[in-house]
CSV table of C-alpha atoms and ligand atoms in Angstrom, one decimal:
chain,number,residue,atom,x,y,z
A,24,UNK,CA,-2.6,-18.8,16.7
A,25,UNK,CA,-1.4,-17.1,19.4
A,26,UNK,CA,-3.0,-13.4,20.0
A,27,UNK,CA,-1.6,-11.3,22.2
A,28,UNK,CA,-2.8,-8.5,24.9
A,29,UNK,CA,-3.3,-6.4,22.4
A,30,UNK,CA,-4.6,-8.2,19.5
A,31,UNK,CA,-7.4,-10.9,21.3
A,32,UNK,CA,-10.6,-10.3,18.8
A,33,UNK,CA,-8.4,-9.9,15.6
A,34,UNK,CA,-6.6,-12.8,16.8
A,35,UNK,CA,-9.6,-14.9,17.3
A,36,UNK,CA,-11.3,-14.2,14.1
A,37,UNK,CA,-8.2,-15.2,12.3
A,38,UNK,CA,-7.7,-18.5,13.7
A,39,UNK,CA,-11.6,-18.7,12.8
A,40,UNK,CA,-10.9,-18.0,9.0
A,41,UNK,CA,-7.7,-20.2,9.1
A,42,UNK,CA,-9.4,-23.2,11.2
A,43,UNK,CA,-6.4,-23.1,13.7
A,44,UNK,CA,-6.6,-23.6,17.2
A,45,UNK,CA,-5.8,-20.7,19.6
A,46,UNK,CA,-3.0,-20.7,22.2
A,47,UNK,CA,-4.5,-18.4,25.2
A,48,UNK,CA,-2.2,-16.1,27.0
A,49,UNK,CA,-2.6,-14.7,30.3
A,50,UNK,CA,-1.6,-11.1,30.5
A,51,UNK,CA,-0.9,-9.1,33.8
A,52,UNK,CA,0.3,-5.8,34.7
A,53,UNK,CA,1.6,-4.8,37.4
A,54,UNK,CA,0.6,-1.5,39.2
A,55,UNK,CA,4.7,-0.3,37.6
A,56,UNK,CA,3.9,-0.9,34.4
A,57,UNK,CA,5.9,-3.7,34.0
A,58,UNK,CA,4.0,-6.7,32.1
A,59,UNK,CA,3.9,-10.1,33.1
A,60,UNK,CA,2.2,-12.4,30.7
A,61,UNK,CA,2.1,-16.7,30.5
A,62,UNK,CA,1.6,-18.9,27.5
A,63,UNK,CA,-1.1,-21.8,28.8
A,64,UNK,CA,-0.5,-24.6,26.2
A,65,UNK,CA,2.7,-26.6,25.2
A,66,UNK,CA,3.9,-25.1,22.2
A,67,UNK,CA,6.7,-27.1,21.1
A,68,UNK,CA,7.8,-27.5,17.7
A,69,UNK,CA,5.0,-25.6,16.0
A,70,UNK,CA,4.5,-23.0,13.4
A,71,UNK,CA,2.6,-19.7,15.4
A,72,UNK,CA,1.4,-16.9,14.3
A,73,UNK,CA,1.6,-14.6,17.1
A,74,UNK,CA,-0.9,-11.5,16.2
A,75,UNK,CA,0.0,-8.2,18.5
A,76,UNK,CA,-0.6,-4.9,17.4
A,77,UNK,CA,1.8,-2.3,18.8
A,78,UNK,CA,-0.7,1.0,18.7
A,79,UNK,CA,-1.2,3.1,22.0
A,80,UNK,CA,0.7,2.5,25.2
A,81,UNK,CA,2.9,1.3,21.9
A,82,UNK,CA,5.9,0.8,23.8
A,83,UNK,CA,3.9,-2.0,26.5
A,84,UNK,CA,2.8,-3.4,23.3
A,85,UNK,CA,5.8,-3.8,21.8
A,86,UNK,CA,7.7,-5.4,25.0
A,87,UNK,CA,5.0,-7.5,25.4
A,88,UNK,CA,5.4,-9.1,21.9
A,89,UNK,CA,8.8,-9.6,22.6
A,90,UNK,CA,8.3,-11.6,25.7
A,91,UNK,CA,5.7,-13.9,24.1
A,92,UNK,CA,8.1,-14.2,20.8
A,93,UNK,CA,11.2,-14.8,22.9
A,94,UNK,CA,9.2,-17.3,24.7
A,95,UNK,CA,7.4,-19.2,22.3
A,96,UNK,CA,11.0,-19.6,20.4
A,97,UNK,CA,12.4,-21.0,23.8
A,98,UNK,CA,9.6,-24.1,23.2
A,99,UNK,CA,10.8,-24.6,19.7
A,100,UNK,CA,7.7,-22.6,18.5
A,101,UNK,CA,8.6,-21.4,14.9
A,102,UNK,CA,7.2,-17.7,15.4
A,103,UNK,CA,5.5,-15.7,12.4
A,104,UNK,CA,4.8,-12.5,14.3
A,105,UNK,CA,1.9,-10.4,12.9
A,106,UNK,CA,1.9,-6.7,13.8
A,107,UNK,CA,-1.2,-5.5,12.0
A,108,UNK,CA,0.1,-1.9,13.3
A,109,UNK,CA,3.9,-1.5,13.3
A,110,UNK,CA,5.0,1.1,15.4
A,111,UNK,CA,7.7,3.2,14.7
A,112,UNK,CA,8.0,2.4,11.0
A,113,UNK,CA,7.1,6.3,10.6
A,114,UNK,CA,10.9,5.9,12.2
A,115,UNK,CA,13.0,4.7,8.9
A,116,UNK,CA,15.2,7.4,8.3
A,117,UNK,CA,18.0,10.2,10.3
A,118,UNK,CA,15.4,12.8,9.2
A,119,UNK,CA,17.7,14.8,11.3
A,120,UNK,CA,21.3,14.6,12.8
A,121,UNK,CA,22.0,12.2,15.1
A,122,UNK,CA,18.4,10.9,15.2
A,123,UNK,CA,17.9,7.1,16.6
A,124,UNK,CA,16.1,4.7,13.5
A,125,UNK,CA,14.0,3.5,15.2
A,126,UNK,CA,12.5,0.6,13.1
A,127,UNK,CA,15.8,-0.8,12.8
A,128,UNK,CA,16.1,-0.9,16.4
A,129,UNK,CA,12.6,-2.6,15.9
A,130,UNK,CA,13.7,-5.2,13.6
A,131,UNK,CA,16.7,-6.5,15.1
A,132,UNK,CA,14.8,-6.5,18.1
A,133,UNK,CA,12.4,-9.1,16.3
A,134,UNK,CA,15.2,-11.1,15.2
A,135,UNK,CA,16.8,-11.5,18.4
A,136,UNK,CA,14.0,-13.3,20.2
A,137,UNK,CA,13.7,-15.6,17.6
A,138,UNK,CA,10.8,-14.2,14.7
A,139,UNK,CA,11.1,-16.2,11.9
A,140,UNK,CA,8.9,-13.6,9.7
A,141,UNK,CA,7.3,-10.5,10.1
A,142,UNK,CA,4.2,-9.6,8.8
A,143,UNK,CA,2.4,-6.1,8.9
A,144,UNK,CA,-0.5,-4.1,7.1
A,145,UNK,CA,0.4,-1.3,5.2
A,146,UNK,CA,3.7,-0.3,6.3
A,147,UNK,CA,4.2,3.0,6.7
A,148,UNK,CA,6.8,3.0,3.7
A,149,UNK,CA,8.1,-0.1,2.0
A,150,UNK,CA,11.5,0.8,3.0
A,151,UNK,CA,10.9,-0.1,6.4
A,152,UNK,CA,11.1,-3.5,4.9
A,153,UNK,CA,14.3,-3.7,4.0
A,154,UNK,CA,15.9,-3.0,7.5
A,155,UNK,CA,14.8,-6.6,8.4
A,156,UNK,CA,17.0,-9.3,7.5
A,157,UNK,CA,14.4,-12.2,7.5
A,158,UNK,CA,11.1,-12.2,5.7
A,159,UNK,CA,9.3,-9.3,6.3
A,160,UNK,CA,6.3,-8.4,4.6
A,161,UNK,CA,3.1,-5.7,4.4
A,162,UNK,CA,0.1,-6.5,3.3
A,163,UNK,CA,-2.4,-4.1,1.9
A,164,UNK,CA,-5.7,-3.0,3.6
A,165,UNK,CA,-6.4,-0.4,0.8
A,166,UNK,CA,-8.4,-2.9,-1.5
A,167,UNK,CA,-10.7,-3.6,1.3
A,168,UNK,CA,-11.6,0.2,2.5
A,169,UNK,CA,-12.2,1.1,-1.1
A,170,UNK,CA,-14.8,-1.8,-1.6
A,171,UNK,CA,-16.0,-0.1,1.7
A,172,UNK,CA,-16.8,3.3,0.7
A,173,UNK,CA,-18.1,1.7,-2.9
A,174,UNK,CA,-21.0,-0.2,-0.8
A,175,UNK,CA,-21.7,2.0,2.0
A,176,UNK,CA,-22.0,5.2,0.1
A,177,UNK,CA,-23.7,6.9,-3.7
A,178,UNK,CA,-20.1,8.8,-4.3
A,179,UNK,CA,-20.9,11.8,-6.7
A,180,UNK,CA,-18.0,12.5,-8.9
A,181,UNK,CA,-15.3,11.1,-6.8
A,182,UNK,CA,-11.8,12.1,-6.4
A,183,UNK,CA,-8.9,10.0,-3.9
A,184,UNK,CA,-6.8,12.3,-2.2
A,185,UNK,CA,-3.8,11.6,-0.1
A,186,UNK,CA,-2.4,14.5,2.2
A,187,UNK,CA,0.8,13.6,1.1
A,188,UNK,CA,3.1,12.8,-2.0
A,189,UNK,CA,4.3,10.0,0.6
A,190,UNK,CA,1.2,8.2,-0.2
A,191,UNK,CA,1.0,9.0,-3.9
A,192,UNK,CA,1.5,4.8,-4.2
A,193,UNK,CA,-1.6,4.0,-2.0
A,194,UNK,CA,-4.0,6.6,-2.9
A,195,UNK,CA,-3.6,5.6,-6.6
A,196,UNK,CA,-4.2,1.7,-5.2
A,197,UNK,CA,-7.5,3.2,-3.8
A,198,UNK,CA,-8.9,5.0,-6.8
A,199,UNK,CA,-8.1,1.9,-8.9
A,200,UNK,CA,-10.4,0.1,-6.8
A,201,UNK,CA,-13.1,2.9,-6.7
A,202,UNK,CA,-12.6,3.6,-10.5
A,203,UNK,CA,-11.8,7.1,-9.8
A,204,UNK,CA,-9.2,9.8,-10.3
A,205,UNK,CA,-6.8,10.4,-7.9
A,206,UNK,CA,-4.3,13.6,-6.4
A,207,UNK,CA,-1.7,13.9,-3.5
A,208,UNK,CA,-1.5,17.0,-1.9
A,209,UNK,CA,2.3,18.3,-0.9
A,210,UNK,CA,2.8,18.2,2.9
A,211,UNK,CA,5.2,20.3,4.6
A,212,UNK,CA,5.9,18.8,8.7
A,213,UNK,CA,8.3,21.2,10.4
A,214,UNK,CA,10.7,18.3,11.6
A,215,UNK,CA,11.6,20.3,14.9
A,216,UNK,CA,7.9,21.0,16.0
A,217,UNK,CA,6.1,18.5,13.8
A,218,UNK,CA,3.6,21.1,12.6
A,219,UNK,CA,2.1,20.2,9.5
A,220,UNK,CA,1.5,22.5,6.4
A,221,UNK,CA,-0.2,22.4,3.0
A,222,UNK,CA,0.5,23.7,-0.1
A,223,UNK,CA,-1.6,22.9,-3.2
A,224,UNK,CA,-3.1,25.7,-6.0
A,225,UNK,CA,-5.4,25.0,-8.9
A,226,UNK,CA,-7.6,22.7,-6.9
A,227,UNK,CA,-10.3,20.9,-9.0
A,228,UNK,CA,-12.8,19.6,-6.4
A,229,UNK,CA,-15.5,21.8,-6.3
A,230,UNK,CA,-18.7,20.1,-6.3
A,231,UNK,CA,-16.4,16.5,-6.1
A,232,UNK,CA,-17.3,14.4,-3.2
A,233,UNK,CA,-13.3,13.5,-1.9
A,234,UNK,CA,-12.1,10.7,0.0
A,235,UNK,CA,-8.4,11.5,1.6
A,236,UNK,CA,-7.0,8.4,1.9
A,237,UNK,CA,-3.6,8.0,4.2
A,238,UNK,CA,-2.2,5.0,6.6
A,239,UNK,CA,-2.3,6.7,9.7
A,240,UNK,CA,-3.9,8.9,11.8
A,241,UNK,CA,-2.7,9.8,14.6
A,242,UNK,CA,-3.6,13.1,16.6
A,243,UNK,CA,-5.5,14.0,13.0
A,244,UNK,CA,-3.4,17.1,12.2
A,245,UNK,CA,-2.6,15.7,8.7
A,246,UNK,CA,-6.3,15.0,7.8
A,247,UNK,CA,-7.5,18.1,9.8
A,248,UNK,CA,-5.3,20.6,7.7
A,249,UNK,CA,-6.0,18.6,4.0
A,250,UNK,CA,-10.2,18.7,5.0
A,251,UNK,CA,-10.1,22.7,5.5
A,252,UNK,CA,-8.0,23.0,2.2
A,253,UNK,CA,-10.0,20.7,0.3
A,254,UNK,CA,-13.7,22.5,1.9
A,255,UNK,CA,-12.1,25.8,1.4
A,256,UNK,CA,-11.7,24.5,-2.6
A,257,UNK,CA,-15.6,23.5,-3.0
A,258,UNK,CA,-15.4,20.2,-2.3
A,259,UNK,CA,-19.2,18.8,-1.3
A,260,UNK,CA,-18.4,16.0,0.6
A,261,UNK,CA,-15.1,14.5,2.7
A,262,UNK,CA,-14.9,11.2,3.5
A,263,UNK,CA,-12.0,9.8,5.3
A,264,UNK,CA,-10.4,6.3,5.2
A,265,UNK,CA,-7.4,5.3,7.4
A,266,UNK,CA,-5.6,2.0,7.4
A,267,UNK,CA,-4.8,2.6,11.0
A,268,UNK,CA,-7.1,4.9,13.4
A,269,UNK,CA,-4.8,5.7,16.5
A,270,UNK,CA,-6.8,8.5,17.0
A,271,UNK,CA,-4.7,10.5,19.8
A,272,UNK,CA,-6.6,12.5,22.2
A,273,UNK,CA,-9.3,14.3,20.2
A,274,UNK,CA,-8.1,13.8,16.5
A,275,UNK,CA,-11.9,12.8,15.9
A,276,UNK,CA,-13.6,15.9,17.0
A,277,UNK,CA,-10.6,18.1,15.3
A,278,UNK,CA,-11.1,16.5,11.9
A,279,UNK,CA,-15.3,16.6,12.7
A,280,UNK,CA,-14.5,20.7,12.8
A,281,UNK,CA,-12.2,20.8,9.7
A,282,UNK,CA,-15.3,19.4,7.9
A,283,UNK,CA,-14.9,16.0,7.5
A,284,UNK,CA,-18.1,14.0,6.8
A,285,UNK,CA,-17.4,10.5,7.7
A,286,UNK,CA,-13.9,8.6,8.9
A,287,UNK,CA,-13.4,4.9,8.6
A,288,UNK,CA,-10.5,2.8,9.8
A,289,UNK,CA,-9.6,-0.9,10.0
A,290,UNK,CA,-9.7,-3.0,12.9
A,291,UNK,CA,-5.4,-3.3,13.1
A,292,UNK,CA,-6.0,-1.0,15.6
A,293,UNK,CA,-9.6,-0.9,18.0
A,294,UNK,CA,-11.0,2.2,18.0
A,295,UNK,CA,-14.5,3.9,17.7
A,296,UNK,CA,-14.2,3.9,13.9
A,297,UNK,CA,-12.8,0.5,13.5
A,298,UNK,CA,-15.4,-0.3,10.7
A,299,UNK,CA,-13.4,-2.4,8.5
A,300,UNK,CA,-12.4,-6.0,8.9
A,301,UNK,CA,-8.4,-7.1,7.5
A,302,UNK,CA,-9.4,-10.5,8.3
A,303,UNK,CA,-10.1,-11.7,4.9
A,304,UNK,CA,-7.0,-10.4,4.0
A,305,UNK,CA,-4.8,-11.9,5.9
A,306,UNK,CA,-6.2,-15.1,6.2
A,307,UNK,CA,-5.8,-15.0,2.1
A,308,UNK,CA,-2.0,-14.4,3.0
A,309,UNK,CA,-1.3,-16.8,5.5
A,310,UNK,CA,-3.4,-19.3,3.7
A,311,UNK,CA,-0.7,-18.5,0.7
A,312,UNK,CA,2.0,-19.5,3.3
A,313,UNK,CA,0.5,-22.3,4.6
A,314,UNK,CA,0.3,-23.8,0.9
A,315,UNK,CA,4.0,-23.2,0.8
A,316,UNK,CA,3.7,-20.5,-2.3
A,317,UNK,CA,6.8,-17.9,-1.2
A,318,UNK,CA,5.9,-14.9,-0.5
B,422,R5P,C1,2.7,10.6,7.7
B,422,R5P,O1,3.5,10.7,6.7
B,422,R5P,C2,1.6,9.6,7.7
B,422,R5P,O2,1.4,9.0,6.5
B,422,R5P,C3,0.4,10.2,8.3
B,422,R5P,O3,-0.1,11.2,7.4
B,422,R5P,C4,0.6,10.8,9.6
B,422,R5P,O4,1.4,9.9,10.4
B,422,R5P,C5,-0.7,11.2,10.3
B,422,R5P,O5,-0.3,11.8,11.5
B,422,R5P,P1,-1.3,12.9,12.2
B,422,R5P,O6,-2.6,12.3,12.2
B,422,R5P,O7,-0.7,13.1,13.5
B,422,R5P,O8,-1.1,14.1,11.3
């Protein structure tokens, strides 16, 4: 197990639950920005899994997994990167004319220094995966932060909502877990200014404790704008569950305002409300790989 700059602790606790030894790295930066980082154990001819999350300064993180992977291939290391957060998978179409895809830029740049297979939590969309052209995969967090909100709270009547149709898949996931019913709200985002709007009649939450359910939040504008919808419709509680909390500048207090209860992320990403732990999860998955079953 190799963990990177940005992923040390996750990193750590997986090569606990896998009972594999840890390659350290030594990361610098220097007062440019530019990152300098060194690999302090021979390497050569292994199978790694290199674990670096690419949240916030996202594009440090991102070059720094590329050193390490371009590296570790030099020594004959055969590299499964884990990205628990993939940045710029929100990046998998020309929304508009002339726009860069991003994530394919991404991929290939994966492939270049050597990655043998990707692996991520809940991608963004699954069709990020098919702009790589080795195994990529995305494993889902959603099972765990339902079992979450199951234990740590007495729901009264409750209803999964995602803030988009976009998520329609995962919020359906969650209430299969939680035994509950399940809605996605349509989401307008002005693709020139990114503002967000919501449109939804006929609400039935009043009363209804809700959960809004979505992959990322990032300056909380999504959840923010579904919360004063949802509290404006009756609903008595909101409770919020992200797979990845980037939480830019003060999404917190924003979505505190809008009325939201309670918000709960995973650890993919460190944060204040990094309450939920993927490591079972993915050492299930790379215990699967390890066994050889193809996935
Ligand atoms: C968008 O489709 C994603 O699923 C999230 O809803 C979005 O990225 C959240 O961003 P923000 O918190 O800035 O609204």
């Amino acid at each position: 197990m190799v963990p990177g700059p940005a992923s040390k602790e996750l990193g750590e606790s997986l090569a606990k639950g896998l009972k594999i030894p840890i390659v350290d790295v030594e990361p610098k930066v220097f007062p440019d920005g530019e990152s300098k980082l060194r690999i302090t154990r021979d390497v050569s001819n292994k199978a790694l899994i290199l674990v670096q999350s690419t949240y916030p300064p996202v594009d440090r993180h991102l070059m720094q997994l590329l050193f390490l992977a371009h590296r570790l291939s030099e020594e004959g290391g055969q590299v499964h990167a884990l990205i628990p957060y993939l940045a710029y998978a929100r990046q998998d179409k020309e929304f508009l004319k002339g726009e860069v895809v991003s994530l394919a830029v991404v991929s290939r740049l994966l492939k270049s220094v050597g990655v043998k297979r990707m692996v991520t939590v809940d991608i963004h969309s699954s069709h990020g995966l098919g702009f790589f052209s080795f195994p990529a995969y995305s494993v889902s967090a959603i099972p765990l932060i339902a079992d979450y909100f199951r234990r740590e709270f007495r729901l009264k009547e409750p209803i999964a909502v995602s803030p988009d149709l976009g998520g329609s898949t995962r919020v359906e996931a969650f209430a299969k877990v939680l035994g509950s019913k399940h809605m996605a709200l349509k989401k307008f985002r002005d693709k020139f200014t990114g503002e967000v709007r919501l449109e939804e009649e006929g609400l039935d939450v009043r009363g209804k404790d809700v959960l809004i359910i979505d992959d990322i939040i990032s300056t909380g504008g999504s959840v923010q704008k579904a919360a004063q919808l949802l509290r404006k419709a009756g609903a008595s509680k909101i409770l919020v569950g992200c797979t990845h909390p980037i939480l830019v500048d003060d999404a917190l207090k924003k979505m505190r305002e809008a009325g939201v209860d309670e918000c709960v992320g995973t650890n993919t990403i460190p944060s204040p409300i990094s309450k939920i732990d993927v490591t079972p999860t993915l050492v299930s998955y790379f215990k699967s790989i390890i066994k050889g079953e193809n996935r």
